[in-house]
């Protein structure tokens, strides 16, 4: 069997894959995927030109399903593109190819790590990764203009993994993004705000570019 394209355990390439994981891949991870892409476009113009690829999947993913209608509304609130989304069940190949896996909850993180593929050092909950990234001095990361966004992103993941045992969450719940499935639009919007706030410092650290104002 040929190793899937990408890094993970499959070798280095000139791309960096970010995989967002939740349960059904119809609420939280689609919102996070599309908000990440939207933020990257705001900073880089075209994230693919920087080598960044953003995907999502679910541990109990509704294969082939559209995202929830309320998730689409949340994305529209942020001006992000919800079109063309198709739900996926999390597979080994997704984890193998990912350079960074960001999960909604600690349970999702544990499930990804239990799949193997040396995923432990590149799998975090979204809020955990945000907390770690905030503690990393950007000056210690490769300059994206000199060495490229991909090298900077790889260095960021290594730095975050090294900090994990030293910078613990204030509470267990601090690293969770709760499931809005079946909830009213007001709760979806609060989750969308939570995700967007968590993503902002992550995308800034990945790209070296602050959000445009």
PDB file of N, CA and C in Angstrom, residues 36-124:
ATOM      1  N   UNK A  36     -11.365  28.608   9.661  1.00  0.00           N
ATOM      2  CA  UNK A  36      -9.906  28.596   9.465  1.00  0.00           C
ATOM      3  C   UNK A  36      -9.562  29.030   8.050  1.00  0.00           C
ATOM      4  N   UNK A  37     -10.255  28.458   7.084  1.00  0.00           N
ATOM      5  CA  UNK A  37      -9.994  28.831   5.690  1.00  0.00           C
ATOM      6  C   UNK A  37     -10.248  30.326   5.472  1.00  0.00           C
ATOM      7  N   UNK A  38     -11.355  30.799   6.044  1.00  0.00           N
ATOM      8  CA  UNK A  38     -11.715  32.211   5.896  1.00  0.00           C
ATOM      9  C   UNK A  38     -10.632  33.106   6.491  1.00  0.00           C
ATOM     10  N   UNK A  39     -10.137  32.739   7.657  1.00  0.00           N
ATOM     11  CA  UNK A  39      -9.085  33.527   8.314  1.00  0.00           C
ATOM     12  C   UNK A  39      -7.787  33.487   7.515  1.00  0.00           C
ATOM     13  N   UNK A  40      -7.475  32.337   6.942  1.00  0.00           N
ATOM     14  CA  UNK A  40      -6.256  32.217   6.137  1.00  0.00           C
ATOM     15  C   UNK A  40      -6.339  33.067   4.873  1.00  0.00           C
ATOM     16  N   UNK A  41      -7.501  33.088   4.255  1.00  0.00           N
ATOM     17  CA  UNK A  41      -7.685  33.931   3.072  1.00  0.00           C
ATOM     18  C   UNK A  41      -7.488  35.397   3.441  1.00  0.00           C
ATOM     19  N   UNK A  42      -8.003  35.792   4.623  1.00  0.00           N
ATOM     20  CA  UNK A  42      -7.852  37.166   5.069  1.00  0.00           C
ATOM     21  C   UNK A  42      -6.403  37.564   5.281  1.00  0.00           C
ATOM     22  N   UNK A  43      -5.555  36.602   5.615  1.00  0.00           N
ATOM     23  CA  UNK A  43      -4.150  36.902   5.896  1.00  0.00           C
ATOM     24  C   UNK A  43      -3.235  36.641   4.706  1.00  0.00           C
ATOM     25  N   UNK A  44      -3.496  35.559   3.964  1.00  0.00           N
ATOM     26  CA  UNK A  44      -2.585  35.151   2.897  1.00  0.00           C
ATOM     27  C   UNK A  44      -3.128  35.402   1.496  1.00  0.00           C
ATOM     28  N   UNK A  45      -4.408  35.738   1.395  1.00  0.00           N
ATOM     29  CA  UNK A  45      -5.035  35.852   0.082  1.00  0.00           C
ATOM     30  C   UNK A  45      -5.497  34.490  -0.391  1.00  0.00           C
ATOM     31  N   UNK A  46      -4.550  33.588  -0.616  1.00  0.00           N
ATOM     32  CA  UNK A  46      -4.864  32.213  -1.002  1.00  0.00           C
ATOM     33  C   UNK A  46      -4.033  31.288  -0.137  1.00  0.00           C
ATOM     34  N   UNK A  47      -4.680  30.574   0.826  1.00  0.00           N
ATOM     35  CA  UNK A  47      -3.891  29.717   1.727  1.00  0.00           C
ATOM     36  C   UNK A  47      -3.101  28.644   0.999  1.00  0.00           C
ATOM     37  N   UNK A  48      -3.612  28.194  -0.156  1.00  0.00           N
ATOM     38  CA  UNK A  48      -2.895  27.151  -0.890  1.00  0.00           C
ATOM     39  C   UNK A  48      -1.559  27.659  -1.396  1.00  0.00           C
ATOM     40  N   UNK A  49      -1.471  28.978  -1.636  1.00  0.00           N
ATOM     41  CA  UNK A  49      -0.197  29.535  -2.085  1.00  0.00           C
ATOM     42  C   UNK A  49       0.850  29.432  -0.986  1.00  0.00           C
ATOM     43  N   UNK A  50       0.394  29.387   0.272  1.00  0.00           N
ATOM     44  CA  UNK A  50       1.313  29.195   1.388  1.00  0.00           C
ATOM     45  C   UNK A  50       1.520  27.731   1.727  1.00  0.00           C
ATOM     46  N   UNK A  51       0.784  26.853   1.070  1.00  0.00           N
ATOM     47  CA  UNK A  51       0.919  25.421   1.295  1.00  0.00           C
ATOM     48  C   UNK A  51       0.033  24.862   2.386  1.00  0.00           C
ATOM     49  N   UNK A  52      -0.920  25.664   2.885  1.00  0.00           N
ATOM     50  CA  UNK A  52      -1.796  25.214   3.968  1.00  0.00           C
ATOM     51  C   UNK A  52      -3.090  24.614   3.410  1.00  0.00           C
ATOM     52  N   UNK A  53      -3.418  23.426   3.863  1.00  0.00           N
ATOM     53  CA  UNK A  53      -4.636  22.729   3.451  1.00  0.00           C
ATOM     54  C   UNK A  53      -5.454  22.453   4.707  1.00  0.00           C
ATOM     55  N   UNK A  54      -6.729  22.812   4.690  1.00  0.00           N
ATOM     56  CA  UNK A  54      -7.586  22.679   5.874  1.00  0.00           C
ATOM     57  C   UNK A  54      -8.729  21.720   5.566  1.00  0.00           C
ATOM     58  N   UNK A  55      -8.890  20.703   6.416  1.00  0.00           N
ATOM     59  CA  UNK A  55      -9.904  19.670   6.217  1.00  0.00           C
ATOM     60  C   UNK A  55     -10.612  19.389   7.538  1.00  0.00           C
ATOM     61  N   UNK A  56     -11.629  18.537   7.499  1.00  0.00           N
ATOM     62  CA  UNK A  56     -12.290  18.108   8.733  1.00  0.00           C
ATOM     63  C   UNK A  56     -12.872  16.717   8.563  1.00  0.00           C
ATOM     64  N   UNK A  57     -13.180  16.094   9.697  1.00  0.00           N
ATOM     65  CA  UNK A  57     -13.799  14.764   9.702  1.00  0.00           C
ATOM     66  C   UNK A  57     -14.407  14.549  11.086  1.00  0.00           C
ATOM     67  N   UNK A  58     -15.226  13.486  11.213  1.00  0.00           N
ATOM     68  CA  UNK A  58     -15.883  13.204  12.480  1.00  0.00           C
ATOM     69  C   UNK A  58     -15.621  11.793  12.962  1.00  0.00           C
ATOM     70  N   UNK A  59     -15.463  11.639  14.284  1.00  0.00           N
ATOM     71  CA  UNK A  59     -15.210  10.309  14.845  1.00  0.00           C
ATOM     72  C   UNK A  59     -16.408   9.379  14.621  1.00  0.00           C
ATOM     73  N   UNK A  60     -17.591   9.966  14.541  1.00  0.00           N
ATOM     74  CA  UNK A  60     -18.798   9.246  14.121  1.00  0.00           C
ATOM     75  C   UNK A  60     -19.398  10.006  12.937  1.00  0.00           C
ATOM     76  N   UNK A  61     -18.544  10.325  11.998  1.00  0.00           N
ATOM     77  CA  UNK A  61     -18.903  11.225  10.915  1.00  0.00           C
ATOM     78  C   UNK A  61     -20.064  10.739  10.063  1.00  0.00           C
ATOM     79  N   UNK A  62     -20.948  11.681   9.717  1.00  0.00           N
ATOM     80  CA  UNK A  62     -22.052  11.396   8.803  1.00  0.00           C
ATOM     81  C   UNK A  62     -21.513  11.505   7.378  1.00  0.00           C
ATOM     82  N   UNK A  63     -20.996  10.402   6.878  1.00  0.00           N
ATOM     83  CA  UNK A  63     -20.356  10.379   5.566  1.00  0.00           C
ATOM     84  C   UNK A  63     -21.307  10.903   4.492  1.00  0.00           C
ATOM     85  N   UNK A  64     -20.842  11.931   3.765  1.00  0.00           N
ATOM     86  CA  UNK A  64     -21.624  12.465   2.666  1.00  0.00           C
ATOM     87  C   UNK A  64     -22.701  13.460   3.061  1.00  0.00           C
ATOM     88  N   UNK A  65     -22.839  13.740   4.365  1.00  0.00           N
ATOM     89  CA  UNK A  65     -23.913  14.627   4.827  1.00  0.00           C
ATOM     90  C   UNK A  65     -23.528  16.095   4.681  1.00  0.00           C
ATOM     91  N   UNK A  66     -24.521  16.957   4.484  1.00  0.00           N
ATOM     92  CA  UNK A  66     -24.237  18.399   4.516  1.00  0.00           C
ATOM     93  C   UNK A  66     -24.053  18.846   5.954  1.00  0.00           C
ATOM     94  N   UNK A  67     -23.473  20.023   6.138  1.00  0.00           N
ATOM     95  CA  UNK A  67     -23.400  20.544   7.500  1.00  0.00           C
ATOM     96  C   UNK A  67     -24.787  20.990   7.942  1.00  0.00           C
ATOM     97  N   UNK A  68     -24.969  21.096   9.256  1.00  0.00           N
ATOM     98  CA  UNK A  68     -26.242  21.538   9.804  1.00  0.00           C
ATOM     99  C   UNK A  68     -26.573  22.954   9.316  1.00  0.00           C
ATOM    100  N   UNK A  69     -27.861  23.198   9.106  1.00  0.00           N
ATOM    101  CA  UNK A  69     -28.294  24.508   8.601  1.00  0.00           C
ATOM    102  C   UNK A  69     -27.845  25.642   9.529  1.00  0.00           C
ATOM    103  N   UNK A  70     -27.909  25.416  10.830  1.00  0.00           N
ATOM    104  CA  UNK A  70     -27.482  26.454  11.771  1.00  0.00           C
ATOM    105  C   UNK A  70     -25.977  26.726  11.678  1.00  0.00           C
ATOM    106  N   UNK A  71     -25.216  25.697  11.330  1.00  0.00           N
ATOM    107  CA  UNK A  71     -23.775  25.895  11.125  1.00  0.00           C
ATOM    108  C   UNK A  71     -23.534  26.794   9.915  1.00  0.00           C
ATOM    109  N   UNK A  72     -24.334  26.609   8.874  1.00  0.00           N
ATOM    110  CA  UNK A  72     -24.230  27.469   7.695  1.00  0.00           C
ATOM    111  C   UNK A  72     -24.556  28.928   8.052  1.00  0.00           C
ATOM    112  N   UNK A  73     -25.556  29.115   8.901  1.00  0.00           N
ATOM    113  CA  UNK A  73     -25.919  30.471   9.328  1.00  0.00           C
ATOM    114  C   UNK A  73     -24.758  31.122  10.075  1.00  0.00           C
ATOM    115  N   UNK A  74     -24.140  30.373  10.965  1.00  0.00           N
ATOM    116  CA  UNK A  74     -23.000  30.893  11.724  1.00  0.00           C
ATOM    117  C   UNK A  74     -21.878  31.315  10.782  1.00  0.00           C
ATOM    118  N   UNK A  75     -21.576  30.480   9.800  1.00  0.00           N
ATOM    119  CA  UNK A  75     -20.516  30.818   8.852  1.00  0.00           C
ATOM    120  C   UNK A  75     -20.863  32.067   8.060  1.00  0.00           C
ATOM    121  N   UNK A  76     -22.133  32.182   7.680  1.00  0.00           N
ATOM    122  CA  UNK A  76     -22.576  33.382   6.959  1.00  0.00           C
ATOM    123  C   UNK A  76     -22.385  34.631   7.816  1.00  0.00           C
ATOM    124  N   UNK A  77     -22.612  34.499   9.133  1.00  0.00           N
ATOM    125  CA  UNK A  77     -22.403  35.630  10.044  1.00  0.00           C
ATOM    126  C   UNK A  77     -20.977  36.176   9.942  1.00  0.00           C
ATOM    127  N   UNK A  78     -20.025  35.273   9.740  1.00  0.00           N
ATOM    128  CA  UNK A  78     -18.615  35.658   9.663  1.00  0.00           C
ATOM    129  C   UNK A  78     -18.156  35.945   8.238  1.00  0.00           C
ATOM    130  N   UNK A  79     -19.056  35.781   7.287  1.00  0.00           N
ATOM    131  CA  UNK A  79     -18.678  35.988   5.888  1.00  0.00           C
ATOM    132  C   UNK A  79     -17.887  34.834   5.311  1.00  0.00           C
ATOM    133  N   UNK A  80     -17.942  33.677   5.982  1.00  0.00           N
ATOM    134  CA  UNK A  80     -17.194  32.505   5.529  1.00  0.00           C
ATOM    135  C   UNK A  80     -18.038  31.665   4.572  1.00  0.00           C
ATOM    136  N   UNK A  81     -17.367  30.917   3.719  1.00  0.00           N
ATOM    137  CA  UNK A  81     -18.022  30.128   2.682  1.00  0.00           C
ATOM    138  C   UNK A  81     -18.420  28.755   3.218  1.00  0.00           C
ATOM    139  N   UNK A  82     -19.711  28.439   3.160  1.00  0.00           N
ATOM    140  CA  UNK A  82     -20.196  27.131   3.618  1.00  0.00           C
ATOM    141  C   UNK A  82     -20.466  26.183   2.455  1.00  0.00           C
ATOM    142  N   UNK A  83     -20.273  26.641   1.230  1.00  0.00           N
ATOM    143  CA  UNK A  83     -20.701  25.865   0.063  1.00  0.00           C
ATOM    144  C   UNK A  83     -19.837  24.629  -0.168  1.00  0.00           C
ATOM    145  N   UNK A  84     -20.472  23.606  -0.718  1.00  0.00           N
ATOM    146  CA  UNK A  84     -19.741  22.419  -1.154  1.00  0.00           C
ATOM    147  C   UNK A  84     -19.258  21.505  -0.054  1.00  0.00           C
ATOM    148  N   UNK A  85     -19.714  21.726   1.169  1.00  0.00           N
ATOM    149  CA  UNK A  85     -19.218  20.892   2.265  1.00  0.00           C
ATOM    150  C   UNK A  85     -19.865  19.504   2.213  1.00  0.00           C
ATOM    151  N   UNK A  86     -19.048  18.479   2.463  1.00  0.00           N
ATOM    152  CA  UNK A  86     -19.533  17.095   2.533  1.00  0.00           C
ATOM    153  C   UNK A  86     -18.914  16.432   3.760  1.00  0.00           C
ATOM    154  N   UNK A  87     -19.759  15.890   4.648  1.00  0.00           N
ATOM    155  CA  UNK A  87     -19.271  15.261   5.869  1.00  0.00           C
ATOM    156  C   UNK A  87     -18.430  14.022   5.596  1.00  0.00           C
ATOM    157  N   UNK A  88     -17.463  13.766   6.484  1.00  0.00           N
ATOM    158  CA  UNK A  88     -16.586  12.598   6.334  1.00  0.00           C
ATOM    159  C   UNK A  88     -16.436  11.883   7.674  1.00  0.00           C
ATOM    160  N   UNK A  89     -16.328  10.577   7.605  1.00  0.00           N
ATOM    161  CA  UNK A  89     -15.961   9.793   8.783  1.00  0.00           C
ATOM    162  C   UNK A  89     -14.448   9.785   8.890  1.00  0.00           C
ATOM    163  N   UNK A  90     -13.937   9.971  10.106  1.00  0.00           N
ATOM    164  CA  UNK A  90     -12.490  10.010  10.320  1.00  0.00           C
ATOM    165  C   UNK A  90     -11.863   8.657   9.990  1.00  0.00           C
ATOM    166  N   UNK A  91     -10.895   8.677   9.107  1.00  0.00           N
ATOM    167  CA  UNK A  91     -10.205   7.463   8.676  1.00  0.00           C
ATOM    168  C   UNK A  91      -8.723   7.556   9.008  1.00  0.00           C
ATOM    169  N   UNK A  92      -8.074   6.402   9.021  1.00  0.00           N
ATOM    170  CA  UNK A  92      -6.631   6.378   9.282  1.00  0.00           C
ATOM    171  C   UNK A  92      -5.880   7.299   8.335  1.00  0.00           C
ATOM    172  N   UNK A  93      -6.268   7.300   7.071  1.00  0.00           N
ATOM    173  CA  UNK A  93      -5.522   8.101   6.095  1.00  0.00           C
ATOM    174  C   UNK A  93      -5.579   9.591   6.407  1.00  0.00           C
ATOM    175  N   UNK A  94      -6.700  10.049   6.999  1.00  0.00           N
ATOM    176  CA  UNK A  94      -6.804  11.462   7.362  1.00  0.00           C
ATOM    177  C   UNK A  94      -5.779  11.816   8.443  1.00  0.00           C
ATOM    178  N   UNK A  95      -5.642  10.937   9.422  1.00  0.00           N
ATOM    179  CA  UNK A  95      -4.695  11.171  10.518  1.00  0.00           C
ATOM    180  C   UNK A  95      -3.260  11.065  10.010  1.00  0.00           C
ATOM    181  N   UNK A  96      -3.004  10.098   9.154  1.00  0.00           N
ATOM    182  CA  UNK A  96      -1.656   9.903   8.605  1.00  0.00           C
ATOM    183  C   UNK A  96      -1.191  11.144   7.851  1.00  0.00           C
ATOM    184  N   UNK A  97      -2.092  11.748   7.092  1.00  0.00           N
ATOM    185  CA  UNK A  97      -1.711  12.879   6.249  1.00  0.00           C
ATOM    186  C   UNK A  97      -1.624  14.197   7.007  1.00  0.00           C
ATOM    187  N   UNK A  98      -2.252  14.266   8.185  1.00  0.00           N
ATOM    188  CA  UNK A  98      -2.354  15.543   8.898  1.00  0.00           C
ATOM    189  C   UNK A  98      -1.055  15.921   9.592  1.00  0.00           C
ATOM    190  N   UNK A  99      -0.686  17.187   9.469  1.00  0.00           N
ATOM    191  CA  UNK A  99       0.454  17.727  10.202  1.00  0.00           C
ATOM    192  C   UNK A  99       0.017  18.276  11.552  1.00  0.00           C
ATOM    193  N   UNK A 100      -1.253  18.670  11.637  1.00  0.00           N
ATOM    194  CA  UNK A 100      -1.816  19.204  12.876  1.00  0.00           C
ATOM    195  C   UNK A 100      -3.276  18.770  12.942  1.00  0.00           C
ATOM    196  N   UNK A 101      -3.647  18.104  14.044  1.00  0.00           N
ATOM    197  CA  UNK A 101      -5.038  17.701  14.261  1.00  0.00           C
ATOM    198  C   UNK A 101      -5.573  18.510  15.434  1.00  0.00           C
ATOM    199  N   UNK A 102      -6.644  19.252  15.190  1.00  0.00           N
ATOM    200  CA  UNK A 102      -7.279  20.059  16.232  1.00  0.00           C
ATOM    201  C   UNK A 102      -8.680  19.516  16.466  1.00  0.00           C
ATOM    202  N   UNK A 103      -8.949  19.096  17.694  1.00  0.00           N
ATOM    203  CA  UNK A 103     -10.217  18.442  18.015  1.00  0.00           C
ATOM    204  C   UNK A 103     -11.101  19.360  18.858  1.00  0.00           C
ATOM    205  N   UNK A 104     -12.396  19.065  18.848  1.00  0.00           N
ATOM    206  CA  UNK A 104     -13.332  19.869  19.633  1.00  0.00           C
ATOM    207  C   UNK A 104     -13.202  19.583  21.130  1.00  0.00           C
ATOM    208  N   UNK A 105     -12.950  18.325  21.483  1.00  0.00           N
ATOM    209  CA  UNK A 105     -12.913  17.933  22.896  1.00  0.00           C
ATOM    210  C   UNK A 105     -11.726  17.030  23.203  1.00  0.00           C
ATOM    211  N   UNK A 106     -11.505  16.804  24.483  1.00  0.00           N
ATOM    212  CA  UNK A 106     -10.444  15.888  24.916  1.00  0.00           C
ATOM    213  C   UNK A 106     -10.755  14.453  24.507  1.00  0.00           C
ATOM    214  N   UNK A 107     -12.033  14.088  24.506  1.00  0.00           N
ATOM    215  CA  UNK A 107     -12.395  12.735  24.055  1.00  0.00           C
ATOM    216  C   UNK A 107     -12.029  12.525  22.592  1.00  0.00           C
ATOM    217  N   UNK A 108     -12.298  13.525  21.766  1.00  0.00           N
ATOM    218  CA  UNK A 108     -11.907  13.417  20.354  1.00  0.00           C
ATOM    219  C   UNK A 108     -10.391  13.286  20.225  1.00  0.00           C
ATOM    220  N   UNK A 109      -9.673  14.081  21.007  1.00  0.00           N
ATOM    221  CA  UNK A 109      -8.206  14.003  20.966  1.00  0.00           C
ATOM    222  C   UNK A 109      -7.737  12.599  21.317  1.00  0.00           C
ATOM    223  N   UNK A 110      -8.333  12.032  22.362  1.00  0.00           N
ATOM    224  CA  UNK A 110      -7.952  10.680  22.779  1.00  0.00           C
ATOM    225  C   UNK A 110      -8.262   9.659  21.689  1.00  0.00           C
ATOM    226  N   UNK A 111      -9.391   9.833  21.012  1.00  0.00           N
ATOM    227  CA  UNK A 111      -9.754   8.896  19.944  1.00  0.00           C
ATOM    228  C   UNK A 111      -8.779   8.977  18.776  1.00  0.00           C
ATOM    229  N   UNK A 112      -8.372  10.192  18.426  1.00  0.00           N
ATOM    230  CA  UNK A 112      -7.397  10.344  17.336  1.00  0.00           C
ATOM    231  C   UNK A 112      -6.077   9.692  17.718  1.00  0.00           C
ATOM    232  N   UNK A 113      -5.604   9.973  18.927  1.00  0.00           N
ATOM    233  CA  UNK A 113      -4.325   9.423  19.363  1.00  0.00           C
ATOM    234  C   UNK A 113      -4.375   7.904  19.432  1.00  0.00           C
ATOM    235  N   UNK A 114      -5.539   7.354  19.833  1.00  0.00           N
ATOM    236  CA  UNK A 114      -5.674   5.892  19.938  1.00  0.00           C
ATOM    237  C   UNK A 114      -5.595   5.199  18.581  1.00  0.00           C
ATOM    238  N   UNK A 115      -5.771   5.962  17.503  1.00  0.00           N
ATOM    239  CA  UNK A 115      -5.662   5.382  16.166  1.00  0.00           C
ATOM    240  C   UNK A 115      -4.216   5.087  15.791  1.00  0.00           C
ATOM    241  N   UNK A 116      -3.278   5.645  16.565  1.00  0.00           N
ATOM    242  CA  UNK A 116      -1.868   5.394  16.285  1.00  0.00           C
ATOM    243  C   UNK A 116      -1.291   6.417  15.324  1.00  0.00           C
ATOM    244  N   UNK A 117      -0.407   5.949  14.441  1.00  0.00           N
ATOM    245  CA  UNK A 117       0.208   6.796  13.405  1.00  0.00           C
ATOM    246  C   UNK A 117       1.035   7.933  14.006  1.00  0.00           C
ATOM    247  N   UNK A 118       1.577   7.720  15.202  1.00  0.00           N
ATOM    248  CA  UNK A 118       2.406   8.737  15.868  1.00  0.00           C
ATOM    249  C   UNK A 118       1.691  10.078  15.961  1.00  0.00           C
ATOM    250  N   UNK A 119       0.387  10.028  16.229  1.00  0.00           N
ATOM    251  CA  UNK A 119      -0.422  11.246  16.197  1.00  0.00           C
ATOM    252  C   UNK A 119      -0.326  12.085  17.472  1.00  0.00           C
ATOM    253  N   UNK A 120       0.224  11.534  18.535  1.00  0.00           N
ATOM    254  CA  UNK A 120       0.187  12.213  19.826  1.00  0.00           C
ATOM    255  C   UNK A 120       0.807  13.596  19.834  1.00  0.00           C
ATOM    256  N   UNK A 121       1.944  13.759  19.156  1.00  0.00           N
ATOM    257  CA  UNK A 121       2.658  15.029  19.209  1.00  0.00           C
ATOM    258  C   UNK A 121       2.068  16.083  18.289  1.00  0.00           C
ATOM    259  N   UNK A 122       1.097  15.726  17.474  1.00  0.00           N
ATOM    260  CA  UNK A 122       0.492  16.710  16.555  1.00  0.00           C
ATOM    261  C   UNK A 122      -1.022  16.781  16.702  1.00  0.00           C
ATOM    262  N   UNK A 123      -1.540  16.260  17.820  1.00  0.00           N
ATOM    263  CA  UNK A 123      -2.981  16.286  18.073  1.00  0.00           C
ATOM    264  C   UNK A 123      -3.262  17.025  19.375  1.00  0.00           C
ATOM    265  N   UNK A 124      -4.124  18.045  19.287  1.00  0.00           N
ATOM    266  CA  UNK A 124      -4.474  18.894  20.421  1.00  0.00           C
ATOM    267  C   UNK A 124      -5.969  19.206  20.335  1.00  0.00           C
TER     268      UNK A 124
END
